[in-house]
PDB file of C-alpha atoms in Angstrom:
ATOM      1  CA  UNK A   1      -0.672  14.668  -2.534  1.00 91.00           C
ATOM      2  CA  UNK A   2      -0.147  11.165  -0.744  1.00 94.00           C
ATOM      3  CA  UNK A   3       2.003  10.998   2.546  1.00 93.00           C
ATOM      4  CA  UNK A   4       2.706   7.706   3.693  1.00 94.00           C
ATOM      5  CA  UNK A   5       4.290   7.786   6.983  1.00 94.00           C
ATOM      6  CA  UNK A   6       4.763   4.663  10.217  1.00 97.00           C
ATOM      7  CA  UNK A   7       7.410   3.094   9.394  1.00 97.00           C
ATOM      8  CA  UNK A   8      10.766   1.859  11.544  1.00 97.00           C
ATOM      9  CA  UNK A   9      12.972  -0.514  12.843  1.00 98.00           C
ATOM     10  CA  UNK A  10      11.290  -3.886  13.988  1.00 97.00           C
ATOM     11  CA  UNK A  11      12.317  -7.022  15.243  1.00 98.00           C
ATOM     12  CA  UNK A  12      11.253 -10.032  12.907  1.00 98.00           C
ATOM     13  CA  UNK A  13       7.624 -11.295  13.839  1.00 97.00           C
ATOM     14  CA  UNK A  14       6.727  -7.716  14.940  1.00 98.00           C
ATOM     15  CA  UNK A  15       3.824  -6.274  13.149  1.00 98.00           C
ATOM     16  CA  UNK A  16       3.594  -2.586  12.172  1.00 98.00           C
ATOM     17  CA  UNK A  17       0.300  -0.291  10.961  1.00 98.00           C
ATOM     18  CA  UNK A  18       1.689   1.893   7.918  1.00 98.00           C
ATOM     19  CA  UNK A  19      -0.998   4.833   6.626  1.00 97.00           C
ATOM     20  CA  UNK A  20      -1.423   6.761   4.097  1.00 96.00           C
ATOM     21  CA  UNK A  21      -2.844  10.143   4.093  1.00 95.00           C
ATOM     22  CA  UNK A  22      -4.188  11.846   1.005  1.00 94.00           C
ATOM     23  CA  UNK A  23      -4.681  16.383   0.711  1.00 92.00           C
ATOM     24  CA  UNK A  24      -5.781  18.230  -1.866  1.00 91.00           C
ATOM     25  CA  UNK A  25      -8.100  15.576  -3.521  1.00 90.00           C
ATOM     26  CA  UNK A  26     -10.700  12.912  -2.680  1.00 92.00           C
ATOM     27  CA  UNK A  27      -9.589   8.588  -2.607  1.00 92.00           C
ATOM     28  CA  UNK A  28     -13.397   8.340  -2.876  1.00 92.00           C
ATOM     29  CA  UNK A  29     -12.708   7.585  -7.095  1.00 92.00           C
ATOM     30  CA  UNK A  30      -9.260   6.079  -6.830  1.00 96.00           C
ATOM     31  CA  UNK A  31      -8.325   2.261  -6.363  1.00 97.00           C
ATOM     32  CA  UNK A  32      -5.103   2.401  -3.868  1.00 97.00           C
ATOM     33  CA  UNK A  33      -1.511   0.586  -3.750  1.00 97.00           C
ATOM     34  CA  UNK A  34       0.791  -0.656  -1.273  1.00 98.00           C
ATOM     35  CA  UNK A  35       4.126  -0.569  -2.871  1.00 98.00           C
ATOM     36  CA  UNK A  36       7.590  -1.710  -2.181  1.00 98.00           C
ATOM     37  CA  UNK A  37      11.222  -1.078  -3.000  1.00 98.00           C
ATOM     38  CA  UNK A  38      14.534  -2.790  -1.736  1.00 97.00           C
ATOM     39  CA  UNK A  39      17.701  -1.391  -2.416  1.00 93.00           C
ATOM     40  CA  UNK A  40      18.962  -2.556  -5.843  1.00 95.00           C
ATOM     41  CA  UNK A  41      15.356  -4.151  -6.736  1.00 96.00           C
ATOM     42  CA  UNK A  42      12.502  -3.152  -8.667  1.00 97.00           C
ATOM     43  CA  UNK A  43       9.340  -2.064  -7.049  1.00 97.00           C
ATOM     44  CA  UNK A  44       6.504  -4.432  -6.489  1.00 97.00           C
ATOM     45  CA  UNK A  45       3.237  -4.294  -5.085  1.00 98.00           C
ATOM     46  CA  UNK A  46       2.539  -5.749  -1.659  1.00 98.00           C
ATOM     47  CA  UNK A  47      -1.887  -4.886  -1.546  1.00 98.00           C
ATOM     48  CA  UNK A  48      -4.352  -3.676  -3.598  1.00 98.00           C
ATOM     49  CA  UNK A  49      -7.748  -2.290  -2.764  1.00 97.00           C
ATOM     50  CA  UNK A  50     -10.602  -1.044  -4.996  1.00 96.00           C
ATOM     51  CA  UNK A  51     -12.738   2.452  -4.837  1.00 94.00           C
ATOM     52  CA  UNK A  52     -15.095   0.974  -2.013  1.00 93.00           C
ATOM     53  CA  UNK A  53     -13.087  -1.429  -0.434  1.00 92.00           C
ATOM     54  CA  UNK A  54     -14.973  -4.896  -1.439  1.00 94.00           C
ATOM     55  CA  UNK A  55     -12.242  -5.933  -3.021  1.00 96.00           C
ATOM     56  CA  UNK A  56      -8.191  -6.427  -2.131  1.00 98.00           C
ATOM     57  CA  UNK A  57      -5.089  -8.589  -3.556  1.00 98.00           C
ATOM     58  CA  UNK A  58      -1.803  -9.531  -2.087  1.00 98.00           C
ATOM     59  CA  UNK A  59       0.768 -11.065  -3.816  1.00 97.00           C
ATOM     60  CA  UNK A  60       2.061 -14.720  -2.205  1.00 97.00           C
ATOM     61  CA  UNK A  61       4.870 -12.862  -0.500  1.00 96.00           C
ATOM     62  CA  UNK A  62       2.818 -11.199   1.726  1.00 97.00           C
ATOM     63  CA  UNK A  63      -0.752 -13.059   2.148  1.00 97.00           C
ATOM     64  CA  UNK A  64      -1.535 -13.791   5.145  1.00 97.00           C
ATOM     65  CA  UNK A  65       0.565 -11.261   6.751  1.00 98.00           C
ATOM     66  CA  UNK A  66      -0.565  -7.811   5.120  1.00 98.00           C
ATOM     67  CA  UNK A  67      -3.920  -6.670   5.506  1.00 98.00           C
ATOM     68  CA  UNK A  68      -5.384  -3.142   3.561  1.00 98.00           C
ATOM     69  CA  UNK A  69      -7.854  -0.897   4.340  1.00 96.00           C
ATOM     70  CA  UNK A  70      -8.975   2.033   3.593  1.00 95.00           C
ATOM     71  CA  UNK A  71     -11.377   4.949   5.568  1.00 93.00           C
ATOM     72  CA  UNK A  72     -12.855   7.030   2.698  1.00 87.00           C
ATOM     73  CA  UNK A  73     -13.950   9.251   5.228  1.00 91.00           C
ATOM     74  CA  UNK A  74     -10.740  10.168   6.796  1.00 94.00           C
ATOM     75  CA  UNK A  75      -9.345  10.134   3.419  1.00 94.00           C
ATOM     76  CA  UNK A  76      -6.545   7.773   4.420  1.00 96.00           C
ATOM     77  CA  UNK A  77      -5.593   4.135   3.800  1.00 96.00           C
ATOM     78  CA  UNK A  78      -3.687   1.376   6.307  1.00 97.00           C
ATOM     79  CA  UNK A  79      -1.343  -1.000   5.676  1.00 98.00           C
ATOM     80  CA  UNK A  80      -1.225  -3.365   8.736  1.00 98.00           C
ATOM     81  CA  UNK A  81       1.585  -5.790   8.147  1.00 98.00           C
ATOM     82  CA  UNK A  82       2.200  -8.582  10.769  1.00 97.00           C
ATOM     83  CA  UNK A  83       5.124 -11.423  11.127  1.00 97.00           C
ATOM     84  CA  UNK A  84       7.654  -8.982   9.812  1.00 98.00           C
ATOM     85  CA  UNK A  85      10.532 -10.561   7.878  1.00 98.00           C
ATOM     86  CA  UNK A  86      13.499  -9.689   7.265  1.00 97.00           C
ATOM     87  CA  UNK A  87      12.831  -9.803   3.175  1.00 97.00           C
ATOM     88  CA  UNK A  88       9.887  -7.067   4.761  1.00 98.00           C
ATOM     89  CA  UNK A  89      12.556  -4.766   4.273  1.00 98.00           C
ATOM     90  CA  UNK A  90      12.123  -1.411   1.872  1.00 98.00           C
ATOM     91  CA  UNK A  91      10.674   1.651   1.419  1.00 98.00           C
ATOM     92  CA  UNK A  92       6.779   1.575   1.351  1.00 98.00           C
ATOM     93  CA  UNK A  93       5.025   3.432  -0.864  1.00 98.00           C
ATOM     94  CA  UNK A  94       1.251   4.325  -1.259  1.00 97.00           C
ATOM     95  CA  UNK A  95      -0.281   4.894  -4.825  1.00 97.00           C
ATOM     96  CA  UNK A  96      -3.493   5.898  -6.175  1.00 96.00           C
ATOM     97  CA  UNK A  97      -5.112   5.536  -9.263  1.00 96.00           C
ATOM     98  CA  UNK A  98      -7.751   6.997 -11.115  1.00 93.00           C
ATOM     99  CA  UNK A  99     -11.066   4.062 -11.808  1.00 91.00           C
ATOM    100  CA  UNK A 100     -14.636   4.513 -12.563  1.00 90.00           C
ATOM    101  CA  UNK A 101     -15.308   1.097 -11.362  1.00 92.00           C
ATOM    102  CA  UNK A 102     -14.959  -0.638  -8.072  1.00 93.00           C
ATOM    103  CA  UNK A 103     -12.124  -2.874  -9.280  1.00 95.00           C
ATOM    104  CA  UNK A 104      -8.332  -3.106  -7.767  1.00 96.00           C
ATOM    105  CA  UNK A 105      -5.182  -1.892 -10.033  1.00 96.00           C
ATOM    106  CA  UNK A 106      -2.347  -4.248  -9.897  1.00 94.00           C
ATOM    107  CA  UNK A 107       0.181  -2.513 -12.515  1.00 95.00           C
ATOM    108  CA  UNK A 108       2.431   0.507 -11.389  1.00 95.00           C
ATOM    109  CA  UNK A 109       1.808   2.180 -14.899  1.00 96.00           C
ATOM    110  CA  UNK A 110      -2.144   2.443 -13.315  1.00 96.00           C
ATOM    111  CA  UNK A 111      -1.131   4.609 -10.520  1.00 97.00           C
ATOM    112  CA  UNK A 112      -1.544   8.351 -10.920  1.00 94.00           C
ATOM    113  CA  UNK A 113      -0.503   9.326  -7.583  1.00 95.00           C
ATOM    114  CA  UNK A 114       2.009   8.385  -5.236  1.00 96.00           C
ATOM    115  CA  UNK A 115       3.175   9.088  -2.043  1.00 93.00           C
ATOM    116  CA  UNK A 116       7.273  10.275  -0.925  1.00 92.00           C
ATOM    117  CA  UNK A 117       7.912   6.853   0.996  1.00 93.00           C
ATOM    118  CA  UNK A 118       8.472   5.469   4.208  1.00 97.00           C
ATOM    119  CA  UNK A 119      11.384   2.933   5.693  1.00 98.00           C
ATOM    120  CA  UNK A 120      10.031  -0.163   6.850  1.00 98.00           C
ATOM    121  CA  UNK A 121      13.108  -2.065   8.631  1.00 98.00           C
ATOM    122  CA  UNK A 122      12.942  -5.721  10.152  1.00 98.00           C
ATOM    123  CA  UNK A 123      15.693  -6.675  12.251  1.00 97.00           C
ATOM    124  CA  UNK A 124      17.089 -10.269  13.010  1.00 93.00           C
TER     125      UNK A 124
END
């Protein structure tokens, strides 16, 4: 199983470290996702990162800002997210999926695995 966990209440332009722990199985073959979800909106990814880690992707939203990473030996995965907004706002969600090759996975249908969720709240 996933557990995501870090989140809080933040002041706009804070920064905050989400992670991502994984049990029971290895990341060492899955691509990961960070993952987002407002109230009343769809999820949507916020960062990507392949197998190894050579590659990552962030939407426009959060470029810039967000930053992924991944320890394959700790079997865990960061989300460091800095200039919080107040559109920042949802629950986070880590994913995994499943890939043979060292590519990232940018559609939520390619996730096999995800983690319960954690509150991520930016404050004016």
């Amino acid at each position: 199983q996933l557990q995501a966990f870090g989140g809080g209440l933040v002041q706009a332009g804070a920064s905050l470290r989400l992670s991502c722990a994984a049990s029971g199985f290895s990341l060492d073959y899955f691509a990961i996702g960070w993952f987002r979800q407002a109230p009343g909106k769809e999820r949507e990814g916020v960062a990507y990162i392949s197998r190894r880690g050579s590659t990552t992707y962030y939407p426009e939203s959060v470029r810039g800002r967000f930053s992924i990473s991944r320890d394959n030996a700790k079997n865990t995965i960061y989300l460091q997210m800095g200039d919080l907004k107040l559109e920042d706002t949802a629950v986070y969600y880590c994913a995994a999926g499943s890939i043979l090759k060292d590519y990232v996975l940018t559609r939520i249908t390619q996730y096999d695995y995800w983690g319960q969720g954690t509150q991520v709240t930016v404050s004016s």
